Amino acid sequence: MTELVGLDDVRAARELLAGVTRTTPLEPSRPLSAALGGPTWLKCENVQRAGSYKVRGAYVRISRLSAAERERGVVAASAGNHAQGVALAAGLVGTHATVFMPVNAPLPKVAATKGYGAQVELAGNTVDEALVAAHTYAERTGAVLIHPFDHPDVIAGQGTVALEILEQCPDVRTIITGVGGGGLISGMAVAAKALRPDVRIIGVQAAGAAAFPPSLVAGEPVRLPAFSTIADGIAVGRPGELTFSHVRKLVDEIVTVSEEDISRALLMLLERGKQVVEPAGAVGVAALLAGVVQVEAPVVAVLSGGNIDPLLMLRVIEHGLAAAGRYLRVTVRCSDRPGQLASLLTQIAEHRANVVDVEHQRANPHLSLGEVEVALSVETRGVEHSDTLISALRASGYQVVFAGEA
């Protein structure tokens, strides 16, 4: 059986990290506390150095390399957060880092990794494919591979998050966090279960990239045939051997959330929590908001990263508004006669909805002679307001079709 990391390993990692990483704040969340009926806190690793918890494990791993290993340099594979953590840690230790990132990695993460001094190579479409390239590079050059999650030093470093949580919230009953390859939840579970066996440790994966549920059923790591999610930081196709052993023994539950759940969580964190969080960092909050898991308060949700592409943030905000019923994209068919568009817009205004943009077209071959199609983006106050507006338009004889419907 694979030997698990222990509490002493996590405590030793914390000593190494003294003066390197910051103790991130634990912030109360009123919306979540109200929804769950008990105190709920946010562990803000989104404001950690390099924007995520990843620097913890990366620094512990790299700082323990021998002088000869440091001379050869290090290599890593990452969608962005591990890349930045490795680049920062390598610079602090005094070694050179080469990082392989997927070709579609967010540009801000690529730029930030380069900014920390690493050489970035783009390879493959996923982290798994980039990791293959990193292994090949390590074999060819002798550089030391810094695995993103499947190494005892990395797991021990990530476990220091839990030590801070237990000090900041001594009466915590549930800790919930996102899961990709499993390094963070493995380390946190080691520390939490050793010090507080009664604390429930819950992991959350994006439904489109959930490798742990089938792996746990199979009793061994299973590779997904395909996976896709906006949460690129946890888009991992197969759990690690070491992290799988930790999760199977120490983690209480793994649940999944949809892309819509993640979008709603990001919007809530931005609007109500004033927190800039990337999709992977918000999945714990998404699970709490969606009610896919039963928890006992006090609850701590880890915001594991804040490195979000601004362009993705724009799309996520729009998607989150739509998921919350506050942003409608509809097409209205009506008769093509003078004043019809003005009448339609007046009715929308009378229902106190705000038209963001409008496109008026007659060229659709599916339209009947004398018909016109009006594509609208409308801001509303929520699901009930949206339903009332749509019902009123249909009652007035308009044919309303939602965006994406046939």
XYZ file of C-alpha atoms in Angstrom:
406
model
C 0.000 0.000 0.000
C 1.199 3.510 -0.807
C 2.600 5.267 2.262
C 0.582 8.353 3.109
C 1.892 11.754 4.089
C 1.660 12.392 7.843
C 0.933 15.333 10.113
C 4.618 15.757 10.913
C 5.306 16.151 7.187
C 2.737 18.950 6.960
C 4.132 20.676 10.032
C 7.652 20.459 8.623
C 6.389 21.951 5.382
C 4.920 24.846 7.307
C 8.292 25.617 8.843
C 9.842 25.698 5.371
C 7.138 28.074 4.169
C 7.587 30.572 7.010
C 8.348 33.934 5.436
C 7.675 32.587 1.935
C 3.888 32.237 1.756
C 1.315 34.331 3.545
C -1.326 33.187 5.993
C -4.376 33.923 3.891
C -7.471 35.488 5.471
C -10.607 33.639 6.516
C -13.567 35.825 5.561
C -17.195 35.353 6.643
C -19.796 34.869 3.916
C -23.218 36.238 4.820
C -25.011 34.831 1.743
C -23.694 31.327 2.380
C -24.289 31.547 6.126
C -27.909 32.525 5.476
C -28.366 29.778 2.885
C -26.836 27.056 5.065
C -28.240 28.224 8.385
C -24.864 28.447 10.107
C -21.500 30.209 10.011
C -19.745 29.815 6.681
C -16.281 31.109 5.933
C -14.123 31.586 2.848
C -10.433 30.624 3.001
C -8.965 33.133 0.556
C -6.114 31.354 -1.178
C -7.038 33.491 -4.192
C -4.918 36.216 -2.573
C -1.938 33.936 -1.887
C 1.379 34.747 -3.566
C 1.143 33.914 -7.279
C -2.636 33.836 -6.927
C -3.232 30.337 -5.536
C -2.263 27.726 -2.957
C 0.043 26.048 -5.500
C 3.146 27.950 -4.395
C 2.994 26.118 -1.058
C 3.640 22.664 -2.477
C 5.937 23.895 -5.219
C 8.239 25.681 -2.788
C 8.433 22.738 -0.377
C 9.318 20.389 -3.219
C 11.917 22.653 -4.864
C 13.524 23.853 -1.629
C 14.388 20.244 -0.759
C 16.313 19.593 -3.963
C 20.035 18.981 -3.710
C 22.538 21.479 -5.097
C 23.157 19.170 -8.058
C 19.423 18.920 -8.803
C 19.005 22.688 -8.597
C 21.840 23.073 -11.060
C 19.924 20.955 -13.598
C 16.801 23.062 -13.178
C 13.175 22.042 -12.769
C 10.342 21.353 -15.198
C 6.599 21.346 -14.642
C 3.279 21.087 -16.468
C 0.281 23.215 -15.614
C -2.735 25.103 -16.901
C -1.487 28.111 -14.976
C -1.537 28.047 -11.177
C 1.077 25.338 -10.630
C 3.091 27.019 -13.377
C 3.158 30.291 -11.488
C 3.859 28.562 -8.189
C 6.805 26.652 -9.664
C 8.159 29.748 -11.410
C 7.989 31.818 -8.211
C 9.426 29.039 -6.032
C 12.263 28.331 -8.477
C 13.225 31.988 -8.449
C 13.207 32.098 -4.651
C 15.335 28.950 -4.387
C 17.707 29.987 -7.166
C 17.078 27.466 -9.924
C 15.739 27.702 -13.471
C 12.214 26.567 -14.334
C 10.772 25.362 -17.631
C 6.998 25.034 -17.668
C 4.867 23.217 -20.248
C 1.375 24.643 -20.577
C -1.548 23.626 -22.830
C -1.735 25.592 -26.064
C -5.061 27.066 -24.946
C -3.801 28.140 -21.504
C -5.178 31.568 -20.489
C -2.850 34.298 -21.736
C -2.674 36.109 -18.365
C -1.431 32.891 -16.728
C 1.176 32.392 -19.438
C 2.338 36.009 -19.071
C 2.447 35.752 -15.273
C 4.502 32.540 -15.429
C 6.997 34.205 -17.724
C 6.990 37.222 -15.413
C 8.193 35.049 -12.542
C 11.183 34.051 -14.678
C 10.172 30.668 -16.096
C 10.607 29.549 -19.687
C 7.176 28.611 -21.031
C 6.612 25.933 -23.678
C 3.129 25.322 -25.094
C 2.308 21.655 -25.662
C -0.893 19.640 -25.982
C -4.516 20.577 -25.376
C -4.745 19.488 -21.730
C -2.628 19.430 -18.595
C -2.266 15.669 -19.022
C -0.759 16.145 -22.494
C 1.491 18.954 -21.262
C 2.647 16.625 -18.474
C 3.740 14.039 -21.052
C 5.844 16.730 -22.718
C 7.309 17.703 -19.353
C 8.286 14.083 -18.629
C 9.996 13.850 -22.023
C 11.891 17.091 -21.357
C 12.998 15.840 -17.919
C 14.331 12.594 -19.397
C 16.173 14.459 -22.143
C 17.734 17.240 -20.061
C 17.965 15.868 -16.530
C 15.689 18.621 -15.171
C 13.736 17.609 -12.062
C 10.027 17.160 -12.693
C 7.879 19.043 -10.179
C 4.613 17.167 -10.380
C 1.513 19.327 -9.898
C 0.007 17.046 -7.255
C 1.373 13.499 -7.017
C 4.394 13.927 -4.730
C 4.693 13.783 -0.896
C 6.378 17.197 -0.648
C 3.686 18.820 -2.772
C 0.902 17.206 -0.746
C 2.555 18.239 2.527
C 2.897 21.821 1.335
C -0.740 22.044 0.304
C -1.761 20.582 3.660
C -0.587 23.743 5.412
C -3.839 25.365 4.263
C -5.714 23.126 6.703
C -3.371 23.980 9.586
C -4.277 27.634 9.092
C -8.001 26.879 8.855
C -7.977 24.928 12.126
C -6.262 27.836 13.874
C -8.521 30.477 12.327
C -11.757 28.538 12.875
C -11.169 26.053 15.734
C -14.805 24.894 15.760
C -14.996 24.129 12.028
C -17.127 21.076 11.225
C -16.858 20.919 7.429
C -14.091 21.864 4.996
C -14.952 21.873 1.303
C -12.591 22.464 -1.597
C -12.150 21.914 -5.298
C -10.390 18.803 -6.580
C -8.377 18.286 -9.751
C -5.524 15.850 -9.351
C -6.093 15.747 -5.596
C -2.990 17.385 -4.117
C -4.772 20.079 -2.098
C -7.518 17.912 -0.642
C -5.019 15.129 0.151
C -2.781 17.429 2.162
C -5.684 19.143 3.882
C -7.247 15.817 4.804
C -3.958 14.616 6.319
C -3.744 17.623 8.619
C -7.431 17.953 9.458
C -8.095 14.276 10.166
C -4.983 14.009 12.367
C -5.945 17.012 14.486
C -9.745 16.883 14.233
C -11.009 13.477 13.089
C -14.602 14.728 13.381
C -14.164 17.357 10.655
C -15.753 16.335 7.343
C -13.570 16.832 4.287
C -15.551 17.242 1.068
C -14.108 17.527 -2.436
C -15.830 19.075 -5.441
C -15.144 18.407 -9.109
C -16.587 19.950 -12.246
C -19.047 17.466 -13.731
C -17.308 17.713 -17.082
C -13.940 16.711 -15.620
C -14.742 14.429 -12.699
C -12.165 11.634 -12.613
C -12.400 10.805 -8.915
C -15.963 9.373 -8.719
C -15.343 6.598 -11.300
C -11.879 5.989 -9.851
C -13.277 5.501 -6.350
C -15.871 3.091 -7.717
C -13.157 1.159 -9.579
C -10.809 1.164 -6.595
C -7.950 2.614 -8.639
C -7.187 5.745 -10.688
C -9.218 5.748 -13.900
C -8.521 8.009 -16.859
C -11.442 9.889 -18.374
C -11.772 9.359 -22.137
C -12.531 13.076 -22.557
C -13.181 16.058 -20.309
C -14.081 19.713 -20.617
C -14.885 22.524 -18.155
C -14.450 26.249 -17.664
C -12.610 25.321 -14.458
C -9.253 24.781 -16.185
C -7.383 24.648 -12.867
C -9.050 21.342 -11.971
C -9.370 19.884 -15.473
C -7.351 16.725 -14.814
C -8.147 13.481 -16.611
C -6.760 11.031 -14.048
C -6.059 11.144 -10.298
C -2.509 10.555 -9.137
C -1.572 7.234 -7.554
C -0.547 8.906 -4.290
C -3.399 11.381 -4.145
C -5.927 8.649 -4.916
C -4.698 6.682 -1.885
C -5.133 9.737 0.333
C -8.584 10.587 -0.973
C -9.853 7.022 -0.682
C -8.727 6.775 2.953
C -9.225 10.283 4.323
C -11.799 12.219 2.291
C -15.435 11.853 3.309
C -17.191 12.699 0.047
C -16.608 13.812 -3.537
C -19.434 15.637 -5.344
C -19.772 17.343 -8.721
C -21.175 20.664 -9.929
C -22.326 21.901 -13.318
C -20.926 24.777 -15.363
C -24.047 26.774 -14.445
C -23.413 26.109 -10.739
C -19.855 27.395 -11.119
C -21.006 30.513 -12.969
C -23.545 31.335 -10.254
C -20.894 30.899 -7.584
C -18.439 33.179 -9.357
C -21.105 35.846 -9.726
C -22.089 35.618 -6.062
C -18.471 35.800 -4.918
C -17.867 38.856 -7.074
C -21.101 40.679 -6.206
C -21.571 39.771 -2.568
C -18.128 38.656 -1.422
C -16.030 41.144 -3.434
C -13.754 38.224 -4.293
C -12.070 37.744 -7.673
C -11.942 33.962 -8.026
C -11.245 31.683 -10.976
C -13.746 28.924 -11.847
C -11.665 26.161 -10.223
C -11.449 28.207 -7.041
C -15.215 28.606 -6.795
C -16.428 25.009 -7.087
C -16.663 24.524 -3.316
C -18.959 27.524 -3.068
C -20.845 26.246 -6.124
C -21.572 22.966 -4.349
C -22.869 24.793 -1.281
C -25.111 27.108 -3.313
C -26.430 24.259 -5.474
C -27.240 22.117 -2.441
C -25.523 19.039 -3.864
C -24.005 18.198 -0.491
C -25.251 18.189 3.100
C -22.914 20.036 5.448
C -22.671 20.810 9.139
C -21.680 24.344 10.146
C -19.332 26.003 10.752
C -18.240 25.453 7.162
C -15.039 26.622 5.473
C -14.928 26.749 1.675
C -11.475 27.132 0.136
C -11.168 29.695 -2.648
C -8.170 27.953 -4.124
C -7.197 30.434 -6.837
C -7.883 33.861 -8.284
C -6.042 33.764 -11.609
C -8.926 34.326 -13.998
C -8.629 35.581 -17.561
C -10.533 38.923 -17.774
C -12.169 37.821 -21.034
C -13.354 34.624 -19.373
C -14.608 36.693 -16.458
C -16.798 38.721 -18.834
C -18.284 35.556 -20.302
C -18.735 33.972 -16.891
C -20.495 37.042 -15.508
C -22.918 37.035 -18.434
C -23.442 33.279 -18.060
C -23.927 33.634 -14.320
C -26.501 36.387 -14.802
C -28.318 34.209 -17.329
C -28.221 31.204 -14.980
C -29.673 33.381 -12.220
C -32.464 34.558 -14.526
C -31.138 38.109 -14.639
C -30.006 38.179 -18.265
C -32.210 36.995 -21.101
C -31.189 36.362 -24.675
C -34.333 35.818 -26.712
C -35.583 36.085 -30.263
C -39.031 37.532 -30.858
C -40.927 37.021 -34.107
C -43.572 39.532 -34.966
C -45.311 41.114 -37.951
C -43.233 43.410 -40.125
C -45.211 46.619 -40.003
C -44.366 50.194 -38.964
C -44.233 50.740 -35.222
C -44.033 47.041 -34.303
C -40.461 47.267 -32.938
C -41.318 50.377 -30.937
C -44.369 48.620 -29.503
C -42.273 45.588 -28.496
C -39.629 47.715 -26.784
C -42.282 49.799 -25.039
C -43.881 46.676 -23.580
C -40.489 45.498 -22.292
C -39.889 48.917 -20.729
C -43.340 48.850 -19.091
C -42.272 45.672 -17.316
C -39.206 47.540 -16.022
C -36.693 45.385 -17.901
C -33.645 46.914 -19.566
C -32.772 46.175 -23.202
C -28.978 45.816 -23.516
C -28.882 45.307 -27.294
C -31.266 44.631 -30.143
C -30.868 43.239 -33.673
C -33.665 43.623 -36.209
C -33.529 41.297 -39.221
C -35.715 40.206 -42.122
C -33.231 37.962 -43.975
C -33.870 34.693 -42.102
C -35.154 32.196 -44.731
C -37.292 30.509 -42.054
C -39.384 33.665 -41.635
C -42.747 33.898 -43.314
C -43.483 36.739 -45.676
C -44.421 39.747 -43.572
C -42.560 38.489 -40.485
C -39.538 40.035 -38.817
C -37.163 38.634 -36.218
C -35.853 40.715 -33.302
C -32.946 39.350 -31.264
C -32.812 40.901 -27.782
C -30.525 40.878 -24.761
C -32.478 41.999 -21.711
C -31.536 42.590 -18.078
C -34.131 41.532 -15.509
C -34.344 41.308 -11.733
C -34.433 37.537 -11.478
C -36.239 34.373 -12.545
C -39.713 35.530 -11.475
C -39.324 38.866 -13.270
C -38.062 37.089 -16.414
C -40.963 34.642 -16.394
C -43.470 37.475 -15.997
C -41.961 39.382 -18.931
C -41.928 36.352 -21.242
C -45.504 35.446 -20.329
C -46.641 39.004 -21.053
C -44.948 39.049 -24.445
C -46.479 35.720 -25.428
C -49.902 36.856 -24.215
C -49.560 39.831 -26.557
C -49.095 37.468 -29.500
C -45.328 37.529 -29.818
C -43.489 34.276 -30.601
C -40.581 34.164 -28.098
C -37.691 31.729 -28.544
C -34.769 31.527 -26.114
C -31.204 31.646 -27.466
C -30.010 28.144 -28.288
C -33.472 26.706 -28.789
C -34.371 25.200 -32.120
